[in-house]
Every structure is written in C-alpha cells, then in structure tokens.
Short mmCIF file of N, CA and C in Angstrom, two decimals:
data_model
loop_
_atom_site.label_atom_id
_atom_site.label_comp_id
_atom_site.label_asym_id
_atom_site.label_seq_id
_atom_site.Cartn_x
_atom_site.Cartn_y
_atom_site.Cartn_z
N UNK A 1 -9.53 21.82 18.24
CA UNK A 1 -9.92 20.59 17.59
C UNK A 1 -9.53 20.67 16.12
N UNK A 2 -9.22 19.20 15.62
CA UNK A 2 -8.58 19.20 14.44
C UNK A 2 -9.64 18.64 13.44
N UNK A 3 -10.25 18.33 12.35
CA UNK A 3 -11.46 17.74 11.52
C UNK A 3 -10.26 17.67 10.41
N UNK A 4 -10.04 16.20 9.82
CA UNK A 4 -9.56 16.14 8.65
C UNK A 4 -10.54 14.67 7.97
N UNK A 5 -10.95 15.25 6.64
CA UNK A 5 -11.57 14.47 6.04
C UNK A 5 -11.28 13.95 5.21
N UNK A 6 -11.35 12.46 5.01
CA UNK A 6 -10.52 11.87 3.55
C UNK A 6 -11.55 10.88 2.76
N UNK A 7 -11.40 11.10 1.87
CA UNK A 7 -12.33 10.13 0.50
C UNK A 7 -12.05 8.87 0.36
N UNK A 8 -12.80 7.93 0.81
CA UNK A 8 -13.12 5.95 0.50
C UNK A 8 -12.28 6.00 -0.90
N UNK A 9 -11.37 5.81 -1.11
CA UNK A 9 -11.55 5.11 -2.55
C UNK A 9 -12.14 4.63 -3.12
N UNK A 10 -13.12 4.55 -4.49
CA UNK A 10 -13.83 3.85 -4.95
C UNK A 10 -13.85 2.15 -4.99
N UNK A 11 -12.67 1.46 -5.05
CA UNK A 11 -12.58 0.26 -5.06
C UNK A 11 -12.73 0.08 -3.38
N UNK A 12 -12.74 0.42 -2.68
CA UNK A 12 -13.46 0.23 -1.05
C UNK A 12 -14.90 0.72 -0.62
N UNK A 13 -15.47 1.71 -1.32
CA UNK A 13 -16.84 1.47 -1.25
C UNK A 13 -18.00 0.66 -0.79
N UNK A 14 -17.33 -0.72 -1.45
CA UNK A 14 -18.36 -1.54 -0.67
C UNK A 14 -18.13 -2.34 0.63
N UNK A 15 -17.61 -1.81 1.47
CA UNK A 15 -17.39 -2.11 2.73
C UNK A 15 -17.63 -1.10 3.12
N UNK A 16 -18.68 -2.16 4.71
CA UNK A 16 -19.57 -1.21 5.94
C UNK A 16 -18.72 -0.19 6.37
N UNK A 17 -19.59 0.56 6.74
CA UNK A 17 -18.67 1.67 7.74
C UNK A 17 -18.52 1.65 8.91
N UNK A 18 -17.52 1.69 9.26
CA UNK A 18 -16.45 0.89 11.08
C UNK A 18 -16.46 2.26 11.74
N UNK A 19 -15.97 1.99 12.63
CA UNK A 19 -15.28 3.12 13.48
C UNK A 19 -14.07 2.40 14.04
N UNK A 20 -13.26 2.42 14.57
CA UNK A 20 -11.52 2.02 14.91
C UNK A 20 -11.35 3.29 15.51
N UNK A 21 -10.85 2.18 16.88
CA UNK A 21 -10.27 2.80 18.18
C UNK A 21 -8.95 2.33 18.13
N UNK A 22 -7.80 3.22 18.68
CA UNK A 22 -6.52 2.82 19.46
C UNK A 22 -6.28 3.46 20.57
N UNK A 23 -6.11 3.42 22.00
CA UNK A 23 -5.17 4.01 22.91
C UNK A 23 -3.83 4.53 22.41
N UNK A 24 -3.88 5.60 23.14
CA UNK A 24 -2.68 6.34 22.76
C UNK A 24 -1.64 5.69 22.70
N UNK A 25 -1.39 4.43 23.60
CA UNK A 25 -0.02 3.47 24.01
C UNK A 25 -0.12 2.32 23.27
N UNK A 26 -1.21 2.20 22.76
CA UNK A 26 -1.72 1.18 21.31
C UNK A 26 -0.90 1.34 19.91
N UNK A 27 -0.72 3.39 19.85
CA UNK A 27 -0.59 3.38 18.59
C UNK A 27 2.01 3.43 18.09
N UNK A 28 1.76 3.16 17.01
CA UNK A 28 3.09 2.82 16.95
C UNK A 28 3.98 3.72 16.85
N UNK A 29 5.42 3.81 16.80
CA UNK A 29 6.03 4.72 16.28
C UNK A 29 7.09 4.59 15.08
N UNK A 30 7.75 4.94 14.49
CA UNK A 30 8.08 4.65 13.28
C UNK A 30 9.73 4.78 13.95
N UNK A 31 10.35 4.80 12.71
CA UNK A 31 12.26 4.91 13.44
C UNK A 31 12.73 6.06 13.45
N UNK A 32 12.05 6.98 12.86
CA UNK A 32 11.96 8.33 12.46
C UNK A 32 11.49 8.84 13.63
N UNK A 33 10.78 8.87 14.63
CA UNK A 33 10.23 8.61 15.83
C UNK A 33 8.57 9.68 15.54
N UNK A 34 8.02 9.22 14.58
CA UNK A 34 6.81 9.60 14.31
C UNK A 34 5.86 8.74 14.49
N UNK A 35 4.98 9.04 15.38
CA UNK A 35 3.62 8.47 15.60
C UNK A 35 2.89 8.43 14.58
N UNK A 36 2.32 6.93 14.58
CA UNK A 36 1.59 6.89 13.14
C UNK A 36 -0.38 6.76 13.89
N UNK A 37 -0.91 7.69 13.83
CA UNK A 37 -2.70 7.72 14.04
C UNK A 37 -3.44 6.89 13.17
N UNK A 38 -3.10 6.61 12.07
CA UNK A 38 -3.89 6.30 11.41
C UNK A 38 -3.10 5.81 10.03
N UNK A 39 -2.98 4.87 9.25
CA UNK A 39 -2.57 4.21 8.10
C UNK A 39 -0.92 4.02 8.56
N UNK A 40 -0.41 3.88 7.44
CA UNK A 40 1.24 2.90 7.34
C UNK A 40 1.82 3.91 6.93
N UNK A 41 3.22 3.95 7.47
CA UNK A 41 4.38 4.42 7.25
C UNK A 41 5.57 3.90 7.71
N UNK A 42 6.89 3.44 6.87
CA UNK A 42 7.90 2.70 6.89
C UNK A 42 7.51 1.38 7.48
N UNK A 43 6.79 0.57 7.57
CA UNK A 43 6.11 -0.59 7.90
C UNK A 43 5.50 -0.31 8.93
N UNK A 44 4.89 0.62 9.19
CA UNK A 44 4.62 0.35 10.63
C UNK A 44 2.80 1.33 10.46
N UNK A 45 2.31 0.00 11.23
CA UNK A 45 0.32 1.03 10.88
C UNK A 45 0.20 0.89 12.22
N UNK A 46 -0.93 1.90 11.95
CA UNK A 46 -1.63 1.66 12.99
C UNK A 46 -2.85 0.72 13.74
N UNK A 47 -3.03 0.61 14.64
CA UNK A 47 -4.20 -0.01 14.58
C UNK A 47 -5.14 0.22 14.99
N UNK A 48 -5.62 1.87 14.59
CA UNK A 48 -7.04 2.85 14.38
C UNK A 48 -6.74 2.71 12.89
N UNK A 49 -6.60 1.77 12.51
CA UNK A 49 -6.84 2.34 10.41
C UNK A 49 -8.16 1.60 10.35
N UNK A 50 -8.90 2.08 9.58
CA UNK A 50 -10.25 0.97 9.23
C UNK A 50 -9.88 0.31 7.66
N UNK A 51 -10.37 -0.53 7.46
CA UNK A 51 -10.43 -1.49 6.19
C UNK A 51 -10.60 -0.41 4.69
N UNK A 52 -11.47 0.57 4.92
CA UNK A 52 -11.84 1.25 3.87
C UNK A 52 -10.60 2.60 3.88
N UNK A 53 -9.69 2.62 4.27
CA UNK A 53 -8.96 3.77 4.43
C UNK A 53 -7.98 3.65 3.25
N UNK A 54 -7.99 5.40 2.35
CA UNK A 54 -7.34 5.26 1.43
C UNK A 54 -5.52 4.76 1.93
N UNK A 55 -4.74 5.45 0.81
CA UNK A 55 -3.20 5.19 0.57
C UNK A 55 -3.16 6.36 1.48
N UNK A 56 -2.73 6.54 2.60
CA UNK A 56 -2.69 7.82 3.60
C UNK A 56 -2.40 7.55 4.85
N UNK A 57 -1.85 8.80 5.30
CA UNK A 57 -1.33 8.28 6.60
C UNK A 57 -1.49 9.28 7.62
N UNK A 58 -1.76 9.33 8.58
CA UNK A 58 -2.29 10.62 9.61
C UNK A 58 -1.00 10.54 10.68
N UNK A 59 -0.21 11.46 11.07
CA UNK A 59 0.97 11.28 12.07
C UNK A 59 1.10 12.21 13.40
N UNK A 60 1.19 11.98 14.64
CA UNK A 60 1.83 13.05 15.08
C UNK A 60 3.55 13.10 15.32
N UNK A 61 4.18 14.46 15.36
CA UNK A 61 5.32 14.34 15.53
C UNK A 61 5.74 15.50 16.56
N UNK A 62 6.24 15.52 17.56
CA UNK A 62 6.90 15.58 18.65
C UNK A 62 8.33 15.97 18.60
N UNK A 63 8.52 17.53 18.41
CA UNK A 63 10.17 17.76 19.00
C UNK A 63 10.66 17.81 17.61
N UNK A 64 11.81 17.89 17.36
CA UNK A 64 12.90 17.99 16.33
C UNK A 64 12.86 16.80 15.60
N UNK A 65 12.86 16.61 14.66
CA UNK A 65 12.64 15.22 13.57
C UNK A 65 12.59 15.27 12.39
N UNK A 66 12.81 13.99 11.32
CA UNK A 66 12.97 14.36 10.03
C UNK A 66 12.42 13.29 9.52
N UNK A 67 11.18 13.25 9.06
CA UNK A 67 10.65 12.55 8.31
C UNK A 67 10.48 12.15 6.63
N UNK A 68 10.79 10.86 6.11
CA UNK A 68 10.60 11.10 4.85
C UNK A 68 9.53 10.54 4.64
N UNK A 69 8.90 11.03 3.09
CA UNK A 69 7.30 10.60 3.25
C UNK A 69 7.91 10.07 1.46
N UNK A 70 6.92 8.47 1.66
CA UNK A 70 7.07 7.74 0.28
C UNK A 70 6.28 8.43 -1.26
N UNK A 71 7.30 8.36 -2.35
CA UNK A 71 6.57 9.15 -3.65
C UNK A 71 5.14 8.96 -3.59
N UNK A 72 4.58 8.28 -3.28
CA UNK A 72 2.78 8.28 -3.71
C UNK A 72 2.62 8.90 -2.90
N UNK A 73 2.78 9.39 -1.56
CA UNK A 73 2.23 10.06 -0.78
C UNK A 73 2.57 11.67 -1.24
N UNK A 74 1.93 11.97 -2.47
CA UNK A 74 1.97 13.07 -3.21
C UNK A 74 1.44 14.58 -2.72
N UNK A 75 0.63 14.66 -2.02
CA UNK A 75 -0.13 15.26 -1.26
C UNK A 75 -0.18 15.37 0.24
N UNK A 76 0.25 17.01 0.80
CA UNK A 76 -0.20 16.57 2.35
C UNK A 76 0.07 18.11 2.97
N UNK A 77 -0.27 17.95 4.88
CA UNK A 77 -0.17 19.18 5.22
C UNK A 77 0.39 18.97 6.57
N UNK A 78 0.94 20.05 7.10
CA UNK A 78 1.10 20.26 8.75
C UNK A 78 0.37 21.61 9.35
N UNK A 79 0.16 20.54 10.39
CA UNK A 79 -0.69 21.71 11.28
C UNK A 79 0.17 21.70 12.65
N UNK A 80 0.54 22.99 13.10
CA UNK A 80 1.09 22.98 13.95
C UNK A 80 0.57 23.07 15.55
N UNK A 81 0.27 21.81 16.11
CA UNK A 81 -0.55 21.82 17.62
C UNK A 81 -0.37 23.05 18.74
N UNK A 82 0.79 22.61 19.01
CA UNK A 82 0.93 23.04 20.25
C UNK A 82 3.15 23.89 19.87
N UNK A 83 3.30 24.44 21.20
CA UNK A 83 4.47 25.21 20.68
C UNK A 83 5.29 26.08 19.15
N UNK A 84 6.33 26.09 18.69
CA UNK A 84 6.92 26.91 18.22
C UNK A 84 8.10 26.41 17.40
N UNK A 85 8.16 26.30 16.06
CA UNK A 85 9.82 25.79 15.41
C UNK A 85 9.13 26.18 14.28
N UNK A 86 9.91 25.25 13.35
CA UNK A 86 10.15 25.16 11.84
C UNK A 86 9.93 23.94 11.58
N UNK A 87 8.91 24.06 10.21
CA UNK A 87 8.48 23.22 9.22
C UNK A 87 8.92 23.28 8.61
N UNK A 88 10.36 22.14 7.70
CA UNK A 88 10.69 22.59 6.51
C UNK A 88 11.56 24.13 6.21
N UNK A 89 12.05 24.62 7.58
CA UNK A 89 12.54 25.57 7.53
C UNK A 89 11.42 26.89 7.34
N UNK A 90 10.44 27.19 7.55
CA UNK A 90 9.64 27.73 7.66
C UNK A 90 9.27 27.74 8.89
N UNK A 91 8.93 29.33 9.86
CA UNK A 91 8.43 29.50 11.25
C UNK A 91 7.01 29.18 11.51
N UNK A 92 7.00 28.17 12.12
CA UNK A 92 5.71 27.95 12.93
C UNK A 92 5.63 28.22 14.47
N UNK A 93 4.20 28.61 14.81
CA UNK A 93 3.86 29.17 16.18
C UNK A 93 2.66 28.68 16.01
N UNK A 94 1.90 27.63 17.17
CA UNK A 94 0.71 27.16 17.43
C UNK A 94 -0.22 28.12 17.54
N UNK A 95 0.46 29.16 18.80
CA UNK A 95 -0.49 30.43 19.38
C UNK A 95 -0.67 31.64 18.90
N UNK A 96 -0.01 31.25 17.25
CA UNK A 96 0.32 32.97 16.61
C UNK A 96 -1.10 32.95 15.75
N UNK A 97 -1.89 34.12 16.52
CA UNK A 97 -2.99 33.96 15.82
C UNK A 97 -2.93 34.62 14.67
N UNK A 98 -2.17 35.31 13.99
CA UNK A 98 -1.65 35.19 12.75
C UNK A 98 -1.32 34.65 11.65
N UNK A 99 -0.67 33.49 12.13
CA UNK A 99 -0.36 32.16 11.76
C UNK A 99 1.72 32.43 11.43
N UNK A 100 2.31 32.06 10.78
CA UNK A 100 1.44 30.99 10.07
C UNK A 100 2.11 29.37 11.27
N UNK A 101 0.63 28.87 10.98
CA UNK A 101 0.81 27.18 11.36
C UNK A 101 0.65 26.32 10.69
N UNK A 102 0.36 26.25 9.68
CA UNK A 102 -0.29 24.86 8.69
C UNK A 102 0.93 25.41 7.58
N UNK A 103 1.38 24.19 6.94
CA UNK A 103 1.80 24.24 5.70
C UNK A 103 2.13 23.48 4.52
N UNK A 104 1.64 23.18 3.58
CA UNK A 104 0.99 21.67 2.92
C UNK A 104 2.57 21.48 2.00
N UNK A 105 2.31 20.20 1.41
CA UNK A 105 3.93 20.06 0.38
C UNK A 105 3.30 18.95 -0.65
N UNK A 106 4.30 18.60 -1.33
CA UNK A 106 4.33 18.11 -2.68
C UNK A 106 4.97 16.35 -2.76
N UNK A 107 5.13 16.23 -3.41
CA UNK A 107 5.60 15.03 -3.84
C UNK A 107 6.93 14.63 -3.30
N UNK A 108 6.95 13.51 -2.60
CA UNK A 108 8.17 13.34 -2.37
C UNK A 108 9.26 13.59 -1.12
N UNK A 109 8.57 14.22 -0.21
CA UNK A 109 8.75 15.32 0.20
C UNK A 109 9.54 14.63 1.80
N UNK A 110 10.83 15.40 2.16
CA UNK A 110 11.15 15.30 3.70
C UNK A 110 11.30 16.20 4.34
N UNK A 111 10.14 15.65 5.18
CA UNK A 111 9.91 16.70 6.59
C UNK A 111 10.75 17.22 7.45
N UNK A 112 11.09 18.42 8.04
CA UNK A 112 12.13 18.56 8.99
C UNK A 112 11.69 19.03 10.33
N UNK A 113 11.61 18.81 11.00
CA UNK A 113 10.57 19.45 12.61
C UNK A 113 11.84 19.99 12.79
N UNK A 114 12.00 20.94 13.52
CA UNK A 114 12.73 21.67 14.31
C UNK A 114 12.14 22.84 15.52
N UNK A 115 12.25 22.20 17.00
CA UNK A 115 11.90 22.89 18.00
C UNK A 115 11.42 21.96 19.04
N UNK A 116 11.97 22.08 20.01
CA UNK A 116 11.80 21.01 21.53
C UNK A 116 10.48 21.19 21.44
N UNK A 117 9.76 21.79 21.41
CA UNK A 117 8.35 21.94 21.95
C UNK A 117 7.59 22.10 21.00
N UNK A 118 7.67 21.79 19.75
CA UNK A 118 6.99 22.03 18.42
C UNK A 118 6.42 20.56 18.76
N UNK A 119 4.98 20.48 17.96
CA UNK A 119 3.99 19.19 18.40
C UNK A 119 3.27 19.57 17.12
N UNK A 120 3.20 18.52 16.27
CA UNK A 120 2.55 19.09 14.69
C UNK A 120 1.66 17.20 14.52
N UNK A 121 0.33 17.69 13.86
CA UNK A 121 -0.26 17.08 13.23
C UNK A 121 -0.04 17.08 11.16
N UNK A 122 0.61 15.48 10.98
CA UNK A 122 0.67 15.42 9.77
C UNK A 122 -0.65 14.70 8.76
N UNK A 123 -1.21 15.04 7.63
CA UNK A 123 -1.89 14.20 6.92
C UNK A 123 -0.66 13.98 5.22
N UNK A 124 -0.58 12.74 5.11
CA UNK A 124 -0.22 12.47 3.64
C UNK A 124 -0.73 11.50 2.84
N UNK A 125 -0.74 12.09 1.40
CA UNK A 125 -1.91 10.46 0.96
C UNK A 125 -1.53 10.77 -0.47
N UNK A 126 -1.83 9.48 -0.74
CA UNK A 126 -2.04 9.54 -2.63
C UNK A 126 -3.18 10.09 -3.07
N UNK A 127 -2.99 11.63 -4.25
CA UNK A 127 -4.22 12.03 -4.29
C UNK A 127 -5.21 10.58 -5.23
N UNK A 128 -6.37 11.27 -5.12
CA UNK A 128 -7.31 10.61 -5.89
C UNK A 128 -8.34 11.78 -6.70
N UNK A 129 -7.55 12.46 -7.28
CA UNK A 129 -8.42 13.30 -8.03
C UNK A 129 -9.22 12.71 -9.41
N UNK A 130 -9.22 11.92 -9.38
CA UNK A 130 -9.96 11.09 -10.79
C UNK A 130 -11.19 10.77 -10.18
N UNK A 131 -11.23 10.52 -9.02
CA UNK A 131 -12.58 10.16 -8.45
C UNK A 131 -13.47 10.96 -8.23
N UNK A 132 -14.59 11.10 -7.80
CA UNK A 132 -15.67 12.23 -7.76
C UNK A 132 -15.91 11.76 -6.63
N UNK A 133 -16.51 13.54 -6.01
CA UNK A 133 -16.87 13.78 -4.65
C UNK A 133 -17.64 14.62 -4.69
N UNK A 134 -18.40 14.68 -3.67
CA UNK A 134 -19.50 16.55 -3.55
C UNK A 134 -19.53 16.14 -1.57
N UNK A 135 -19.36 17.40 -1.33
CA UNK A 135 -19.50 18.08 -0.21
C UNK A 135 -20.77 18.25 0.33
N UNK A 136 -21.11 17.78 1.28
CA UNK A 136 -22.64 18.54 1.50
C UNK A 136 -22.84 19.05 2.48
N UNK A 137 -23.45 19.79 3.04
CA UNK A 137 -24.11 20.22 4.67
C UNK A 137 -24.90 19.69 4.90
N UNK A 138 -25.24 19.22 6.50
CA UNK A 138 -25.99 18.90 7.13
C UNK A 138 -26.53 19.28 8.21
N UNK A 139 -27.09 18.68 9.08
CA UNK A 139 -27.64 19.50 10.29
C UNK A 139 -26.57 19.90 11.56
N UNK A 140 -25.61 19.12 11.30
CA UNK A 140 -24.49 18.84 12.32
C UNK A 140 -22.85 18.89 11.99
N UNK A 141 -23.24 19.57 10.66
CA UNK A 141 -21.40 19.39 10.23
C UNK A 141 -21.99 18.85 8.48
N UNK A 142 -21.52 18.49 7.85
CA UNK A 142 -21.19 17.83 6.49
C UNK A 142 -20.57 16.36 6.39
N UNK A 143 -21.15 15.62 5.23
CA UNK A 143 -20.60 14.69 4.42
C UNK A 143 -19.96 15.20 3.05
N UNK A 144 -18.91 13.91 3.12
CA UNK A 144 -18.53 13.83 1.63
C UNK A 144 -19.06 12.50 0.67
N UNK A 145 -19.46 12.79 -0.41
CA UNK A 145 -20.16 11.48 -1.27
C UNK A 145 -19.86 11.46 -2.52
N UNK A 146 -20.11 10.01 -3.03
CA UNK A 146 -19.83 10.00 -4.57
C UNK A 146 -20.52 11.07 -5.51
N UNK A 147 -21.82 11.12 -5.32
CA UNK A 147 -21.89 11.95 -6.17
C UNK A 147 -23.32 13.07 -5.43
N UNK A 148 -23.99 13.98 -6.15
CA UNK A 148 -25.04 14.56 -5.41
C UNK A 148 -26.19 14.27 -5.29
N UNK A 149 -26.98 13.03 -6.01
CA UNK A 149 -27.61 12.33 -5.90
C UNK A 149 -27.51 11.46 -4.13
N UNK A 150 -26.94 10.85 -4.05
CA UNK A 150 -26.24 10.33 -3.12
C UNK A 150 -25.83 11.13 -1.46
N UNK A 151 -25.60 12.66 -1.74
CA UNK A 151 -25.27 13.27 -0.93
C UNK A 151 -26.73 13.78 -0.25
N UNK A 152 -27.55 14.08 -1.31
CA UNK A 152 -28.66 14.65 -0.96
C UNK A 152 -29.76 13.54 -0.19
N UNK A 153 -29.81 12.54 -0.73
CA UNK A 153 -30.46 11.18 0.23
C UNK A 153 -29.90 11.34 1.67
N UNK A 154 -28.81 11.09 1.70
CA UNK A 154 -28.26 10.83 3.37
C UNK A 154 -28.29 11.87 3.78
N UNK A 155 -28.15 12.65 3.41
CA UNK A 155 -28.01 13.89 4.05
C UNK A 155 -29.58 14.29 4.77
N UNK A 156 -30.80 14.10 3.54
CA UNK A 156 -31.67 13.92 4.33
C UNK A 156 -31.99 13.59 5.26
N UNK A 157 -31.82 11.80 5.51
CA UNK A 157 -32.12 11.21 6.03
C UNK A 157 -31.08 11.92 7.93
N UNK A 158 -30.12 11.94 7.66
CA UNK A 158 -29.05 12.87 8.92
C UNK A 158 -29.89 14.04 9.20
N UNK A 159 -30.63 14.72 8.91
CA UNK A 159 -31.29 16.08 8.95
C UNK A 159 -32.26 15.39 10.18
N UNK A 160 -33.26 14.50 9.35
CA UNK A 160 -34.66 13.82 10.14
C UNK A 160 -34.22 13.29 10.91
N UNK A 161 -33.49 12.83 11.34
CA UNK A 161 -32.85 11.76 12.10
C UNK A 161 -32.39 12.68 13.76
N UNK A 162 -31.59 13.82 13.50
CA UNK A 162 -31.75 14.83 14.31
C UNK A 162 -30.46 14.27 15.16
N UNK A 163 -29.93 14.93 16.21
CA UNK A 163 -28.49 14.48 16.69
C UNK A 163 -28.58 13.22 17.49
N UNK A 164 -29.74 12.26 16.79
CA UNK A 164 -29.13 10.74 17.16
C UNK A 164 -28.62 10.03 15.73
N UNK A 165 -28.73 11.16 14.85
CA UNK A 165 -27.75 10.26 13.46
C UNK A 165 -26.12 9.52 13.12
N UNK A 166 -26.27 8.30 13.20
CA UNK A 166 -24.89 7.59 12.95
C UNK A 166 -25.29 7.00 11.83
N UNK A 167 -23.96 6.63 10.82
CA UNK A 167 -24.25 5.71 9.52
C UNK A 167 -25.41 4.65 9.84
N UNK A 168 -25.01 3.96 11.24
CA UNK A 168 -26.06 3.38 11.38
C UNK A 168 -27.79 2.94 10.98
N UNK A 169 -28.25 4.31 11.14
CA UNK A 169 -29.41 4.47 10.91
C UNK A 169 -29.77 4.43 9.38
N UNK A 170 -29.24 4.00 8.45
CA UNK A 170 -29.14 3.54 6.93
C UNK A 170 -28.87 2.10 7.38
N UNK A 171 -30.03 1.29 6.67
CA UNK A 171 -29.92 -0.18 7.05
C UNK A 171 -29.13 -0.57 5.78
N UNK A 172 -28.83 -1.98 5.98
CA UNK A 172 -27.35 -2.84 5.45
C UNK A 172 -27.68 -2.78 3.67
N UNK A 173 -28.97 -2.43 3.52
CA UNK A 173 -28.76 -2.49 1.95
C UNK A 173 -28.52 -1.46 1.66
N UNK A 174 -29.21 -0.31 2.04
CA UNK A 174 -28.53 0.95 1.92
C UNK A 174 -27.31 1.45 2.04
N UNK A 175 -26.86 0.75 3.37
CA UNK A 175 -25.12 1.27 3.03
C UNK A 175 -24.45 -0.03 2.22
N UNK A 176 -24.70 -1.08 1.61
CA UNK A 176 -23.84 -1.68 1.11
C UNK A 176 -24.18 -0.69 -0.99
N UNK A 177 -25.09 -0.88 -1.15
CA UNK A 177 -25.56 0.27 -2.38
C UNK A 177 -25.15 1.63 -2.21
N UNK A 178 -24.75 2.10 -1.06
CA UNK A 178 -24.01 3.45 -1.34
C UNK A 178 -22.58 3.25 -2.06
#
C-alpha cells in the first residue's frame, strides 16, 4: 500500500471535504500514455480530483515511457510498484528489498520509464512551502493542519470518536472555520 499526503492550499480551505471516486476505466490517459489518478496533466484530469486539490498531479505509468512534467510542477517522486527498469536512467526493482525504488526530482523535469514490466507510481506538484502545516498523530494514522492549535482539536475529537471517525463527525461550522 501506497499513503501519499498533500496540503489544501490555503486559498481552498474553505471548501467541505469530498471524497472522489473514479473506476479504473473512468480514469484518463495522457499522449505520453500516462494515467492520470488524480489532477491535470497535458489537458487531461482526472475525474477523482476533488475541488480542494492543490497544483499536482498523481500518475500511474506502465512499461517504457517518457514523460514531461510542466515547470511548476517543481517537486515530485517515483515509487516503483511492481517489476524492474530505470527511472531516469537509474535501476529500479519493486522487490529489491534493498531498494532502491523511489526516486524524487526537481524542476522541470522528463521522466524516462524504461522496462516492459516496470509499473511506477508518480506524485508532482507545485511546492507550497510558504504555507504552514503540522503533522499530527492520531489514533488511526495522522493528520496534516494549518497550524497546532487546529491539529490538536481534531485530532482530539478523531481519538474520542474511535474507528467510526470521518471528517464528518465535525459539523458544517466546524469544518467550514477550519
């Protein structure tokens, strides 16, 4: 299992929190022949993006391929799923418990898959390091929040709440004031 977590932009904040579904045969592919999971790339989104989703784009890619990723998308990583090639000219192996499989890049940046059976999960996004975040633990995993004030409320409230906690359970003024 894969967990990648990404930060609301502040100017989206005040919109509820969704959840967004696509079927696998729902979601698009680009000309590059990259599956897009989640946000836009070369015109093409998905339609699992929710309303509040930063400048970012979640991909899978399949087999030998060369992706270019747009200047704002400054920031990002590969994780390598399943089989065996090159990232960028770099050896990847899914099953090498060694590694290496993940390998993040910079600005600007084009991707090169190489390997029939190489299957890689991409994230790329415009950072947002000007914004503030804090990390927190919870009873079930962690949030991320504006600030620790903020983290420590919900987080509470997710603790008491016990594994029937969804945003949900914060009524509409509460999550529209978060």
């Amino acid at each position: 299992m894969l967990q990648v977590v990404v930060r609301v932009p502040e100017a989206k904040m005040h919109l509820l929190p969704s959840i967004t579904k696509a079927a696998p045969e729902e979601l698009p592919t680009t000309a590059s022949g990259a599956i897009v999971l989640c946000g836009s790339l070369d015109g093409v989104s998905s339609p699992a993006t929710p309303d509040s989703w930063p400048n970012a784009v979640f991909l899978r890619v399949r087999g030998s391929k060369t992706i270019d990723l747009p200047e704002e998308y400054a920031h990002g990583m590969c994780v390598a799923l399943y089989g065996a090639g090159t990232i960028c000219g770099e050896p990847v192996a899914a099953d090498d418990p060694d590694g290496p499989h993940v390998c993040v890049f910079g600005k600007g940046r084009t991707l090169e898959f190489q390997g029939d059976d190489l299957d890689v999960f991409v994230a790329a996004g415009e950072p947002m390091l000007d914004q503030p975040w804090v990390k927190k633990l919870g009873a079930n995993g962690f949030g991320v929040f504006r600030n620790e004030h903020d983290a420590t409320d919900i987080m509470a409230k997710a603790v008491a709440a016990g594994p029937n906690w969804t945003y949900k359970i914060l009524d509409d003024a509460e999550i529209k004031a978060a």
